[in-house]
PDB file of C-alpha atoms in Angstrom:
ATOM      1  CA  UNK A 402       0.000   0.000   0.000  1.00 48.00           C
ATOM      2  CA  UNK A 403       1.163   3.184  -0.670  1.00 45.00           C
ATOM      3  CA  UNK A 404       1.660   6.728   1.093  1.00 45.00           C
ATOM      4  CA  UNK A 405      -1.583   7.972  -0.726  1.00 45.00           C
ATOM      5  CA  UNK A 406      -3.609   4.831  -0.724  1.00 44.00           C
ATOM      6  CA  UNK A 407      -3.021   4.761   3.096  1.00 45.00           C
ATOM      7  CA  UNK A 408      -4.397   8.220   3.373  1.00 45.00           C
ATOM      8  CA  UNK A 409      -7.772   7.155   0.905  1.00 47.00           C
ATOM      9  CA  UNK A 410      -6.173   7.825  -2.049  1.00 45.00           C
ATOM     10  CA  UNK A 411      -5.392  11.828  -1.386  1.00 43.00           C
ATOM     11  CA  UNK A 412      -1.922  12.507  -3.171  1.00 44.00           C
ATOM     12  CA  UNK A 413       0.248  14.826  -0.724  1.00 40.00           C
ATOM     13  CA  UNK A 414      -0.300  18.650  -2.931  1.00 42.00           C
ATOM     14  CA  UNK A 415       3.142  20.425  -3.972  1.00 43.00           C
ATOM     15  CA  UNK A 416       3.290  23.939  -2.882  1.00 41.00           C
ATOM     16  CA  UNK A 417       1.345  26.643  -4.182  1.00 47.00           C
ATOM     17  CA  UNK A 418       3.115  29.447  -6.387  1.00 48.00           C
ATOM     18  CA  UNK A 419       2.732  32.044  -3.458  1.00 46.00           C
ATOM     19  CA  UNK A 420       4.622  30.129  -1.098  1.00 44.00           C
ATOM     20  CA  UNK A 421       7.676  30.521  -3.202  1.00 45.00           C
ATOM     21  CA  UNK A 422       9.663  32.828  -1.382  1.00 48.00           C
ATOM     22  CA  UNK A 423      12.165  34.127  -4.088  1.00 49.00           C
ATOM     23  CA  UNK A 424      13.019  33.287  -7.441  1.00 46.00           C
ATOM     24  CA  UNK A 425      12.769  29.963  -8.988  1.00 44.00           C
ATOM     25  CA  UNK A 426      11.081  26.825  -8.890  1.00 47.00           C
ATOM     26  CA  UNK A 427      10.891  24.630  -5.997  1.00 46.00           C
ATOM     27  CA  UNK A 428      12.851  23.274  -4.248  1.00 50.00           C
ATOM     28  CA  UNK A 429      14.431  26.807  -3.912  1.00 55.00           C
ATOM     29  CA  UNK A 430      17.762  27.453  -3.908  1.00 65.00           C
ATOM     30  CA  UNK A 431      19.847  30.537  -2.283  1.00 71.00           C
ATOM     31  CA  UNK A 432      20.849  33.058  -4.868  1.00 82.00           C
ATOM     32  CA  UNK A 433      23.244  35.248  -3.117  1.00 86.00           C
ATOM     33  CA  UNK A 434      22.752  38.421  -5.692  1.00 88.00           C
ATOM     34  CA  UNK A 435      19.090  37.958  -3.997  1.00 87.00           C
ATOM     35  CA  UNK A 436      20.213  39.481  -0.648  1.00 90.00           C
ATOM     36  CA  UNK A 437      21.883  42.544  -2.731  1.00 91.00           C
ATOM     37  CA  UNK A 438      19.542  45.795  -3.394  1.00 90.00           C
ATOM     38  CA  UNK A 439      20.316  46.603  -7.288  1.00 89.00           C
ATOM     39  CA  UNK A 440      22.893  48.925  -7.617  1.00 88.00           C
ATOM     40  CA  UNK A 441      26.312  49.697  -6.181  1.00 92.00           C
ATOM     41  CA  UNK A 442      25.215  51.640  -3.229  1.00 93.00           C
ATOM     42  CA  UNK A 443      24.161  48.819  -1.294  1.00 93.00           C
ATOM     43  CA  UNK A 444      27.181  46.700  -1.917  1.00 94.00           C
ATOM     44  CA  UNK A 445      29.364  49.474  -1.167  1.00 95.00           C
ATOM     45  CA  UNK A 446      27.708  49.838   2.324  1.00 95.00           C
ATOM     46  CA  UNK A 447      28.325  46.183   2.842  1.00 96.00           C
ATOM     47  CA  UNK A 448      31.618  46.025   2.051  1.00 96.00           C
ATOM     48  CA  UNK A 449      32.315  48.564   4.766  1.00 94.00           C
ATOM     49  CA  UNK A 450      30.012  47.681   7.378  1.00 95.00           C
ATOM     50  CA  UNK A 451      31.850  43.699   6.630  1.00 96.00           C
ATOM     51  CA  UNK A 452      35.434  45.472   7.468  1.00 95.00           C
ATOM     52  CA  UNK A 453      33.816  47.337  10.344  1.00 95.00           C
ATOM     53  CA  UNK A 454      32.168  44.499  11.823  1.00 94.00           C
ATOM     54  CA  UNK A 455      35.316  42.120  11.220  1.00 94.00           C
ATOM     55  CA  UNK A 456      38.293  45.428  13.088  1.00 95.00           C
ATOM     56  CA  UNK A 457      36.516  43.740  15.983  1.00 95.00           C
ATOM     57  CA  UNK A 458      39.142  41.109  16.400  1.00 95.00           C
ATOM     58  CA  UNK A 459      42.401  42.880  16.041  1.00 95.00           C
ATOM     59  CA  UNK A 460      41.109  45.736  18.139  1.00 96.00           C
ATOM     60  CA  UNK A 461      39.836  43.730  20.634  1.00 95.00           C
ATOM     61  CA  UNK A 462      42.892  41.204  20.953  1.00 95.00           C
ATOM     62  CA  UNK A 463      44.814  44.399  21.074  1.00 94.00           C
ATOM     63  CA  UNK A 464      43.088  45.936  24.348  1.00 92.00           C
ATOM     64  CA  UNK A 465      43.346  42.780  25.794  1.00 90.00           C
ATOM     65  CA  UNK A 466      47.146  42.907  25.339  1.00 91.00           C
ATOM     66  CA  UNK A 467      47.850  45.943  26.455  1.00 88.00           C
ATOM     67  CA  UNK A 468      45.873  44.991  29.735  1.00 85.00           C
ATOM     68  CA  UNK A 469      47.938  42.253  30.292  1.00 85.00           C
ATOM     69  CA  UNK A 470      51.210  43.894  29.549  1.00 84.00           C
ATOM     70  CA  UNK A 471      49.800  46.737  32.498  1.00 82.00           C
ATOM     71  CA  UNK A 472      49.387  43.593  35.012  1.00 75.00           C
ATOM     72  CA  UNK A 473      52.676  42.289  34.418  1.00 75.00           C
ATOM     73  CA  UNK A 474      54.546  46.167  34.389  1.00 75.00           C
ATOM     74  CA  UNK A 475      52.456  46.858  37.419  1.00 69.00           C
ATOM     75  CA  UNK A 476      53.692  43.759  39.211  1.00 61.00           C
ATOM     76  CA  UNK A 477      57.218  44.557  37.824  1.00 63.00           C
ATOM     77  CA  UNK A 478      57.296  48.430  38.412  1.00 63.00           C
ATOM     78  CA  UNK A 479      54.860  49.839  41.002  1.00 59.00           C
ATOM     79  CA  UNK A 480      55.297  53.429  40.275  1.00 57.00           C
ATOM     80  CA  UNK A 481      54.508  52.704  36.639  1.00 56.00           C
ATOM     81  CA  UNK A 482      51.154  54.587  35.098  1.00 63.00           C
ATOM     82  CA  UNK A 483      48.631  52.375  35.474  1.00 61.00           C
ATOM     83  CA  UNK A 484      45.726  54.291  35.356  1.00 68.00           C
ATOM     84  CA  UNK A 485      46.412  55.854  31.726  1.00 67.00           C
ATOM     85  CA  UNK A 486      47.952  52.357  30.337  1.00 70.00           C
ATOM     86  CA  UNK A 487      44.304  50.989  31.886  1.00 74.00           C
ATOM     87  CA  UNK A 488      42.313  53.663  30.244  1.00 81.00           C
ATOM     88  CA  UNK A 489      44.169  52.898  26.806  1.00 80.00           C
ATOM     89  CA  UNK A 490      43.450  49.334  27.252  1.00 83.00           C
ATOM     90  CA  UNK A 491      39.681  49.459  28.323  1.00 87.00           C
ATOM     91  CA  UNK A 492      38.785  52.049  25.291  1.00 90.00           C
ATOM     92  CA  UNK A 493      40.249  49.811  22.854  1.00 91.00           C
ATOM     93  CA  UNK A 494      37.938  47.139  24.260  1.00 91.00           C
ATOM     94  CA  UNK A 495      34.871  49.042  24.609  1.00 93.00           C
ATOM     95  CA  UNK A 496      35.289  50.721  20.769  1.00 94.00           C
ATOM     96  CA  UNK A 497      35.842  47.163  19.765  1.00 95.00           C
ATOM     97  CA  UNK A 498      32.400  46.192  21.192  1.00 94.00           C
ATOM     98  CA  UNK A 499      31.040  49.674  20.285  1.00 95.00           C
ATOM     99  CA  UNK A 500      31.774  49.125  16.476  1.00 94.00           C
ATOM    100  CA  UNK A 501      30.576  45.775  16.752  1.00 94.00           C
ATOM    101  CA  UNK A 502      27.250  46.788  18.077  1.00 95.00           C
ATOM    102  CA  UNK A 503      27.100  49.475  15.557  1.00 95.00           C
ATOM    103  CA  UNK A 504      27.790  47.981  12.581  1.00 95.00           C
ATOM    104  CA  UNK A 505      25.171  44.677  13.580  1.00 95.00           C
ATOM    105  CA  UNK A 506      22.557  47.403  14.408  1.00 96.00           C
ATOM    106  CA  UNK A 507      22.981  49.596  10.807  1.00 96.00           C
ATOM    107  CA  UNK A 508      23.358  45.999   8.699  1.00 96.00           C
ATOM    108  CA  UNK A 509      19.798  44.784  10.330  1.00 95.00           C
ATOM    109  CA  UNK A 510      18.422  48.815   8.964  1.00 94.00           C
ATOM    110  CA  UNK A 511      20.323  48.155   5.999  1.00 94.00           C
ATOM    111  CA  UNK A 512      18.434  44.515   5.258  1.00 93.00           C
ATOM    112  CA  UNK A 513      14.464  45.809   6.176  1.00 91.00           C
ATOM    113  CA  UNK A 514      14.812  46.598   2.531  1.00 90.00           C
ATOM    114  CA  UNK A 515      14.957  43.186   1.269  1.00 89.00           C
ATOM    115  CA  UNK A 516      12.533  42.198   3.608  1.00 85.00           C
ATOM    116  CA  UNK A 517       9.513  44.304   2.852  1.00 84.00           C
ATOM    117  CA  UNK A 518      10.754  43.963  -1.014  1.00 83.00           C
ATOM    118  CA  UNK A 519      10.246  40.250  -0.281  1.00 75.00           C
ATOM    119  CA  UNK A 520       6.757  40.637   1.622  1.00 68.00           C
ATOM    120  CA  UNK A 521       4.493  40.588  -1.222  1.00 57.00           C
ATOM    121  CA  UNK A 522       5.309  37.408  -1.969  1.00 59.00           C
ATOM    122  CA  UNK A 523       4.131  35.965   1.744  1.00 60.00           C
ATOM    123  CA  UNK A 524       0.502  35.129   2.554  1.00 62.00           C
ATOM    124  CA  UNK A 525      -0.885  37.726   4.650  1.00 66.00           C
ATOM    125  CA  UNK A 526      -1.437  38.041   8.062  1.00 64.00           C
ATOM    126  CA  UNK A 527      -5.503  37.452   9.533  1.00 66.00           C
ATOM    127  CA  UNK A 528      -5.293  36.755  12.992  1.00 67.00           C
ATOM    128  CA  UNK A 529      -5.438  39.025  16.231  1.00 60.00           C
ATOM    129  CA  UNK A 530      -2.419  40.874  16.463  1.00 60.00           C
ATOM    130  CA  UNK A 531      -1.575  40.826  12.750  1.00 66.00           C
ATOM    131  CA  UNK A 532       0.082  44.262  12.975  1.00 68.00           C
ATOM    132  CA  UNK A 533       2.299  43.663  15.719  1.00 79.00           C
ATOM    133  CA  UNK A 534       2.900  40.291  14.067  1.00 77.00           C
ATOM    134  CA  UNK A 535       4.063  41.655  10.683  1.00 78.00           C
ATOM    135  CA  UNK A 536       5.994  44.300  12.477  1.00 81.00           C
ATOM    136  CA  UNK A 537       7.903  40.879  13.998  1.00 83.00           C
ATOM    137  CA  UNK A 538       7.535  38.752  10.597  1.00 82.00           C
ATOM    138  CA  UNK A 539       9.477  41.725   9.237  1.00 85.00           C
ATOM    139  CA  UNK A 540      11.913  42.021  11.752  1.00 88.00           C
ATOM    140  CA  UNK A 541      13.345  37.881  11.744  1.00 90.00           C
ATOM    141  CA  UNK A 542      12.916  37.866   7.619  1.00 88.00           C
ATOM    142  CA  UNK A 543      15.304  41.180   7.867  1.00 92.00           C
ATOM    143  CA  UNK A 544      17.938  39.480  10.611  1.00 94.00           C
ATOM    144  CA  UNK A 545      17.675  36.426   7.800  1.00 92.00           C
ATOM    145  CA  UNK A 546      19.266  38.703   5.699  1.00 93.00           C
ATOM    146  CA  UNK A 547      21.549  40.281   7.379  1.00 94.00           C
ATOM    147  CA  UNK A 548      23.206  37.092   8.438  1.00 94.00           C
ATOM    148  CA  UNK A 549      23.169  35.920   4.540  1.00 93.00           C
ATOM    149  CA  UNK A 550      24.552  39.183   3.974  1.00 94.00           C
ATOM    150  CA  UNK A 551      27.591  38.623   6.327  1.00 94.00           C
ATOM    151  CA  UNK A 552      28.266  35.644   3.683  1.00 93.00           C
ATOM    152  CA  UNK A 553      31.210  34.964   1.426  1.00 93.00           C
ATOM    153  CA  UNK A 554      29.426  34.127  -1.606  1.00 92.00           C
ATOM    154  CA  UNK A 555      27.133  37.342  -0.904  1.00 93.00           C
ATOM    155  CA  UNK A 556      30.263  39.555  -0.464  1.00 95.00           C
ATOM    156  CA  UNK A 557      31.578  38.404  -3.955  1.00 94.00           C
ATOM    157  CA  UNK A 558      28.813  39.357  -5.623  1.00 93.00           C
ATOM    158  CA  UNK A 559      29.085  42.961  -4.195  1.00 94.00           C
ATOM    159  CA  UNK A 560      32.931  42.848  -4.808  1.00 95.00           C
ATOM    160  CA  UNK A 561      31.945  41.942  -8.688  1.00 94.00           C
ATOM    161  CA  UNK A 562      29.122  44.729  -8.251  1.00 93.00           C
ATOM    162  CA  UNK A 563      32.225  47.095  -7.844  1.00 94.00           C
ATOM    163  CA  UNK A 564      34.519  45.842 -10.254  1.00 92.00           C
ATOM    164  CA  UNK A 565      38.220  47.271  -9.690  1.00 92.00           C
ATOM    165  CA  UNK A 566      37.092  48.923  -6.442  1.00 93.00           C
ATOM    166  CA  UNK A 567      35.267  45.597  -5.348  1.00 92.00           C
ATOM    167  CA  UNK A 568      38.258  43.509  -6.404  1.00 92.00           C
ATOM    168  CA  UNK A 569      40.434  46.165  -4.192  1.00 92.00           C
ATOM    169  CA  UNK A 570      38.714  45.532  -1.292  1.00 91.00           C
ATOM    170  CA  UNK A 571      38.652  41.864  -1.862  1.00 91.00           C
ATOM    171  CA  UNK A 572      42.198  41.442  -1.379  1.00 92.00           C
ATOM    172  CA  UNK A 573      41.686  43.428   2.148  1.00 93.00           C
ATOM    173  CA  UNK A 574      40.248  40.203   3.573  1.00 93.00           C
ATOM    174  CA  UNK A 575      42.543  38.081   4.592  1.00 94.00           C
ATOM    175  CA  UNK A 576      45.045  40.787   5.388  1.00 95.00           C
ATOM    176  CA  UNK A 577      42.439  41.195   8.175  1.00 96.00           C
ATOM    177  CA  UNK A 578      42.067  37.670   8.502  1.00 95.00           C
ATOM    178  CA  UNK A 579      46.250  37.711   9.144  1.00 97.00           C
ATOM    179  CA  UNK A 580      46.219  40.413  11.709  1.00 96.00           C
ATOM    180  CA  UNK A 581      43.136  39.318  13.587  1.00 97.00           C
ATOM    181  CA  UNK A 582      44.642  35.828  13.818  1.00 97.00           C
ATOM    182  CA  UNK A 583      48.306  37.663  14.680  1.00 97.00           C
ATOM    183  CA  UNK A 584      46.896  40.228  17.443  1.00 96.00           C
ATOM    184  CA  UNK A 585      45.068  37.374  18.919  1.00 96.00           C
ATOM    185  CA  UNK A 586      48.016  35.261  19.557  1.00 97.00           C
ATOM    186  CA  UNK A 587      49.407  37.943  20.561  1.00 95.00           C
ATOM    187  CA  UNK A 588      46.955  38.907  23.269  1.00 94.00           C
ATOM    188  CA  UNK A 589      47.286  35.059  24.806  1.00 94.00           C
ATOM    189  CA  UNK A 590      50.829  35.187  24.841  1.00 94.00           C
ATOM    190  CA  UNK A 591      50.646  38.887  26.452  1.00 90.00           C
ATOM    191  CA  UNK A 592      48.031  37.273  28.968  1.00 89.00           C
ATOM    192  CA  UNK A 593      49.931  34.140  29.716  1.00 89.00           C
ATOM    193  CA  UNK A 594      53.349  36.028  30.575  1.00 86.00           C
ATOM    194  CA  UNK A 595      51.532  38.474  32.407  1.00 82.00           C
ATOM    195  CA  UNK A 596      50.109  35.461  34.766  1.00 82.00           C
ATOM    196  CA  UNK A 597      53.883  33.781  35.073  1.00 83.00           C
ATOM    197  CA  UNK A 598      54.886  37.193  36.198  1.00 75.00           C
ATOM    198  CA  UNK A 599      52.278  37.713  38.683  1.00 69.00           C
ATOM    199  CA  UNK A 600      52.788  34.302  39.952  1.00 72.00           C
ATOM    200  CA  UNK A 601      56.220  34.985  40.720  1.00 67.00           C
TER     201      UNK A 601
END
């Protein structure tokens, strides 16, 4: 017997052309040019927000270096300037988790477009609460986004979008990629000579 003779005979419908979120036949498939408004603006903005988002690392790593470094000179030299070498260090950290915040915050802005461009094609909403709902519908469709956004294959597409300048900014990534990986060694061999000195 089979799946639909089991359930009288009813054959299991395929979905309806509505519930196609995005181009394409089902199944769907991601199309990263999809999360991209047309246009260079957009993928200029997310180019910069990506480098933004991504000085977290090195800037980070580097407060948390000079922190250490202030434990161990502290320990080493007690009428060394703490507070100042402190200061440096915790403003490093906090703009590290300032830009971070920042640039998350403008990215989720920058993606409501796609979502309300991509609202038509959702059924809409009946039941109590439907504006307050939508408001929300809107809000985790746009966070989709963003987090597509945040993508390789998406970032290509706006490097392409650019041409010379795109393929300029394309070699900036792992230059990042080598000093947030460098400054974060860094900070954990800072941190563990810092506790051996301390210790001592």
């Amino acid at each position: 017997m089979t799946d639909d003779e089991s359930d009288g005979g009813a054959s299991v419908p395929g979905p309806d052309e509505t519930e196609l979120v995005g181009p394409g036949r089902y199944p769907l498939r991601i199309q990263p040019a999809a999360a991209i408004m047309p246009g260079e603006a957009d993928a200029r903005r997310l180019l910069r927000l990506w480098f933004v988002r991504k000085s977290f690392y090195w800037i980070f790593f580097s407060g948390w270096t000079v922190g250490s470094l202030v434990a161990a000179s502290r320990h080493e030299q007690p009428e060394f300037d703490v507070q100042n070498s402190l200061t440096a260090a915790w403003f490093l950290v906090f703009l590290a988790l300032a830009l971070r915040f920042v640039a998350n915050w403008i990215a989720l802005g920058l993606a409501f477009p796609l979502a309300l461009a991509h609202e038509p094609n959702l059924s809409p909403r009946t039941n109590v609460g439907s504006g307050i709902g939508k408001f929300f519908d809107r809000l985790h469709i746009a966070r989709a986004f963003r987090s597509l956004r945040w993508t390789h294959h998406v970032r290509q597409v706006a490097q392409r979008r650019l041409g010379r300048r795109g393929r300029q900014l394309g070699k900036l990534d792992p230059i990042f990629d080598v000093v947030n990986i460098a400054t974060g060694v860094l900070a954990f061999v800072a941190l563990f000579y810092a506790v051996s000195r301390v210790s001592t």
